[in-house]
Coordinates of C-alpha atoms and ligand atoms in Angstrom, one line a residue:
X241 CA 31.2 141.1 46.1
X242 CA 28.5 138.9 47.4
X243 CA 28.1 138.4 51.3
X244 CA 25.9 135.4 53.1
X245 CA 23.0 136.6 54.3
X246 CA 21.1 135.5 57.9
X247 CA 24.3 135.7 59.8
X248 CA 24.0 135.6 63.4
X249 CA 27.5 137.1 65.1
X250 CA 28.3 138.2 68.2
X251 CA 31.0 140.9 68.8
X252 CA 33.1 141.7 71.8
X253 CA 36.0 144.1 71.7
X254 CA 37.8 146.2 74.7
X255 CA 36.6 149.7 75.1
X256 CA 37.5 152.4 72.8
X257 CA 38.9 149.5 70.6
X258 CA 37.1 150.4 67.5
X259 CA 34.3 148.0 67.9
X260 CA 31.6 150.6 66.8
X261 CA 33.4 151.4 63.5
X262 CA 33.7 147.6 62.9
X263 CA 29.8 147.2 63.5
X264 CA 28.9 150.0 61.2
X265 CA 30.8 148.3 58.5
X266 CA 29.1 145.1 58.9
X267 CA 25.7 145.7 59.3
X268 CA 26.1 147.7 56.1
X269 CA 27.8 144.6 53.9
X270 CA 25.9 142.0 55.3
X271 CA 22.7 143.6 56.1
X272 CA 22.4 142.0 59.6
X273 CA 20.4 143.8 62.6
X274 CA 22.8 145.6 65.3
X275 CA 21.3 144.8 68.7
X276 CA 22.9 146.7 71.0
X277 CA 22.3 146.0 74.7
X278 CA 22.4 149.3 75.9
X279 CA 20.1 150.7 73.0
X280 CA 17.6 148.3 73.7
X281 CA 17.6 149.5 77.4
X282 CA 17.3 153.0 76.4
X283 CA 14.2 152.4 74.2
X284 CA 12.8 150.8 77.1
X285 CA 13.4 153.8 79.2
X286 CA 12.1 156.0 76.6
X287 CA 8.7 153.9 76.4
X288 CA 8.4 153.6 80.0
X289 CA 8.3 150.0 80.5
X290 CA 8.9 148.0 83.7
X291 CA 12.2 147.1 82.5
X292 CA 13.2 150.6 81.6
X293 CA 12.1 151.8 84.9
X294 CA 14.1 149.2 86.5
X295 CA 17.0 150.0 84.2
X296 CA 17.2 153.6 84.4
X297 CA 18.6 154.2 88.0
X298 CA 21.1 151.3 87.3
X299 CA 22.2 152.9 83.9
X300 CA 22.8 156.2 85.5
X301 CA 25.2 154.4 88.4
X302 CA 27.1 152.5 85.8
X303 CA 25.5 149.2 87.1
X304 CA 24.6 146.3 84.9
X305 CA 21.1 145.3 84.7
X306 CA 20.1 142.2 86.1
X307 CA 20.7 139.2 83.5
X308 CA 17.2 137.9 83.9
X309 CA 15.6 141.3 82.4
X310 CA 18.4 141.6 80.1
X311 CA 18.1 138.1 78.4
X312 CA 14.4 138.5 78.4
X313 CA 14.9 141.8 76.3
X314 CA 17.5 140.2 74.0
X315 CA 15.5 136.9 73.3
X316 CA 12.3 138.8 72.2
X317 CA 14.1 141.1 69.8
X318 CA 15.9 137.9 68.4
X319 CA 12.5 136.5 67.2
X320 CA 11.5 139.7 65.6
X321 CA 10.9 139.0 61.8
X322 CA 13.5 141.6 60.9
X323 CA 16.3 139.5 62.8
X324 CA 14.9 136.3 61.5
X325 CA 14.9 137.6 58.1
X326 CA 18.2 139.3 58.1
X327 CA 20.2 137.9 61.0
X328 CA 21.8 139.7 63.8
X329 CA 24.9 141.2 65.1
X330 CA 24.9 141.2 69.0
X331 CA 27.1 144.1 70.6
X332 CA 27.1 144.4 74.3
X333 CA 25.4 141.1 75.3
X334 CA 26.1 138.9 76.3
X335 CA 28.4 140.9 79.1
X336 CA 28.4 138.5 81.7
X337 CA 29.1 134.6 81.6
X338 CA 25.6 133.9 82.6
X339 CA 24.0 136.1 79.8
X340 CA 26.3 134.0 77.7
X341 CA 25.2 130.7 78.9
X342 CA 21.5 131.7 78.8
X343 CA 22.0 132.1 75.2
X344 CA 23.3 128.4 74.7
X345 CA 20.6 127.0 77.3
X346 CA 17.8 128.3 74.8
X347 CA 19.7 126.8 71.7
X348 CA 20.7 130.2 70.4
X349 CA 23.2 129.4 67.6
X350 CA 25.7 131.8 66.1
X351 CA 27.9 131.7 63.3
X352 CA 31.1 133.1 64.9
X353 CA 31.9 135.0 68.2
X354 CA 34.0 137.9 66.9
X355 CA 36.6 138.9 69.4
X356 CA 38.6 142.4 68.7
X357 CA 42.2 142.0 69.8
X358 CA 43.6 145.6 70.7
X359 CA 47.0 146.0 72.8
X360 CA 46.9 147.6 75.7
X361 CA 49.3 150.4 74.5
X362 CA 47.1 151.1 71.5
X363 CA 44.1 151.3 73.8
X364 CA 45.8 153.9 76.5
X365 CA 46.7 155.8 73.3
X366 CA 43.4 156.3 71.9
X367 CA 41.9 157.0 75.5
X368 CA 44.8 159.5 76.5
X369 CA 44.6 161.6 73.4
X370 CA 40.9 162.2 73.6
X371 CA 39.9 165.6 74.2
X372 CA 36.1 167.1 74.7
X373 CA 35.0 170.3 73.4
X374 CA 32.7 171.3 76.0
X375 CA 31.0 173.9 74.0
X376 CA 29.9 171.6 71.1
X377 CA 30.4 168.0 72.7
X378 CA 32.4 166.9 70.1
X379 CA 35.4 164.3 71.0
X380 CA 38.3 164.9 69.2
X381 CA 42.0 163.2 69.5
X382 CA 45.3 164.8 69.7
X383 CA 47.0 162.4 67.2
X384 CA 44.2 160.7 64.8
X385 CA 41.6 163.3 64.7
X386 CA 43.2 166.7 65.7
X387 CA 41.0 169.4 66.7
X388 CA 40.9 173.0 64.7
X389 CA 43.6 175.3 66.2
X390 CA 41.0 178.1 67.1
X391 CA 39.3 175.6 69.6
X392 CA 42.5 173.8 70.7
X393 CA 42.7 176.0 73.7
X394 CA 39.3 175.4 75.3
X395 CA 39.3 171.3 75.1
X396 CA 39.1 169.3 78.2
X397 CA 40.1 165.7 79.2
X398 CA 37.0 163.7 80.4
X399 CA 37.4 162.8 84.1
X400 CA 36.7 159.1 82.9
X401 CA 40.1 159.3 80.2
X402 CA 42.8 158.9 83.0
X403 CA 45.1 155.9 82.9
X404 CA 44.2 154.5 85.9
X405 CA 40.6 154.4 85.0
X406 CA 41.5 152.9 81.4
X407 CA 43.7 150.1 82.9
X408 CA 40.7 149.3 85.3
X409 CA 38.1 148.8 82.7
X410 CA 40.6 147.4 80.4
X411 CA 41.3 144.5 83.5
X412 CA 37.7 144.2 83.9
X413 CA 37.2 143.6 80.2
X414 CA 39.9 141.1 79.6
X415 CA 38.6 138.9 82.6
X416 CA 35.1 139.1 80.8
X417 CA 36.9 138.3 77.3
X418 CA 38.4 135.3 78.7
X419 CA 35.3 134.0 80.2
X420 CA 33.3 134.3 77.1
X421 CA 36.4 132.8 74.8
X422 CA 36.4 129.7 77.0
X423 CA 32.5 129.5 76.7
X424 CA 32.2 129.7 73.0
X425 CA 35.3 127.7 72.2
X426 CA 35.2 126.5 68.8
X427 CA 33.0 129.6 67.4
X428 CA 35.4 132.2 68.2
X429 CA 36.9 134.5 65.4
X430 CA 39.8 136.5 66.6
X431 CA 40.7 139.7 64.8
X432 CA 43.7 141.7 65.1
X433 CA 42.6 145.3 65.8
X434 CA 45.8 147.2 66.4
X435 CA 45.6 147.8 62.4
X436 CA 44.1 150.6 60.5
X437 CA 40.0 149.8 60.0
X438 CA 40.1 148.8 56.3
X439 CA 42.7 146.1 57.1
X440 CA 40.8 145.1 60.5
X441 CA 37.4 144.9 58.3
X442 CA 39.4 142.7 55.6
X443 CA 40.8 140.4 58.1
X444 CA 37.1 139.9 59.8
X445 CA 35.8 139.3 56.1
X446 CA 38.0 136.4 55.5
X447 CA 38.1 134.9 58.7
X448 CA 34.2 134.8 58.9
X449 CA 34.1 133.7 55.2
X450 CA 36.6 130.8 55.9
X451 CA 34.6 130.2 59.4
X452 CA 31.5 129.5 57.7
X453 CA 33.2 127.1 55.1
X454 CA 34.2 125.3 57.9
X455 CA 31.2 125.0 59.7
X456 CA 29.4 123.7 56.4
X457 CA 31.7 121.0 56.3
X458 CA 31.1 120.2 59.8
X459 CA 27.2 120.2 59.8
X460 CA 24.3 122.0 58.1
X461 CA 22.7 124.5 59.9
X462 CA 19.4 124.3 61.2
X463 CA 16.7 126.2 58.8
X464 CA 14.1 125.9 60.9
X465 CA 15.7 127.3 64.2
X466 CA 14.7 131.1 64.9
X467 CA 17.1 131.3 67.4
Ligands
AMP785 P1 26.3 150.9 76.7 O1 25.3 151.6 75.5 O2 26.8 149.2 76.1 O3 27.6 151.5 77.0 O4 25.6 150.3 77.9 C1 24.7 151.4 78.7 C2 24.7 150.5 80.3 O5 23.7 149.7 79.8 C3 25.4 150.0 80.7 O6 26.4 150.6 81.5 C4 24.4 148.9 81.6 O7 24.3 149.6 82.7 C5 23.8 148.5 80.7 N1 23.8 147.3 79.7 C6 24.1 147.3 78.5 N2 24.1 146.1 78.2 C7 24.2 145.3 79.0 C8 23.9 143.9 79.6 N3 24.5 143.1 78.5 N4 23.7 143.6 80.8 C9 23.7 144.2 81.5 N5 23.8 145.6 81.5 C10 24.0 146.1 80.0

């Protein structure tokens, strides 16, 4: 199967919704550069840059890094050679409406904004069945990835995996998703995340192919635009 190269995508999905696995498939098959907001910040911290120094404390407290620094970081990364040549998959950015508006303001065009839809019940089932092995740091799931019987008794629930915390995170995400969908209306590609991952990926491929066809019919892309 052949895939279009140079795609520019944004992906959003709820916490624990399988977005990471979907990203791995997309990067492998479409050759795009995976740009994760969190990874970029961790690189800045490791290099001891001013943005890294500013981000470190905020990240440790679970707070968002200021939009301005974040936007600068992402736009710089998107203009590097590999991204221009291969296209990008933005993951974890934008995380606020003003970050989304900044992308639009500088004329950054995207082939699609992929929204992974997962039901609240499925998200709760995934989060509440998770167990951490404190000895190895490995994470299991009682139903989907059961631990070996000999270590089952030492597994613990992570403090963050309570129903209350998970519902709160889903609520925050839903609000942000609605804002983003409204902002990128017309470019949104919704994918049903309540299915096994191969089916999720098949649906993504079909819908993104359709979206690219529709786009070509409406307007040719600007080949000189780096963003
Ligand atoms: P992640 O690896 O996506 O879980 O991100 C880790 C942390 O990096 C977050 O908790 C935030 O503190 C910060 N971060 C990542 N992406 C963004 C973003 N788009 N805007 C602001 N802060 C971010």
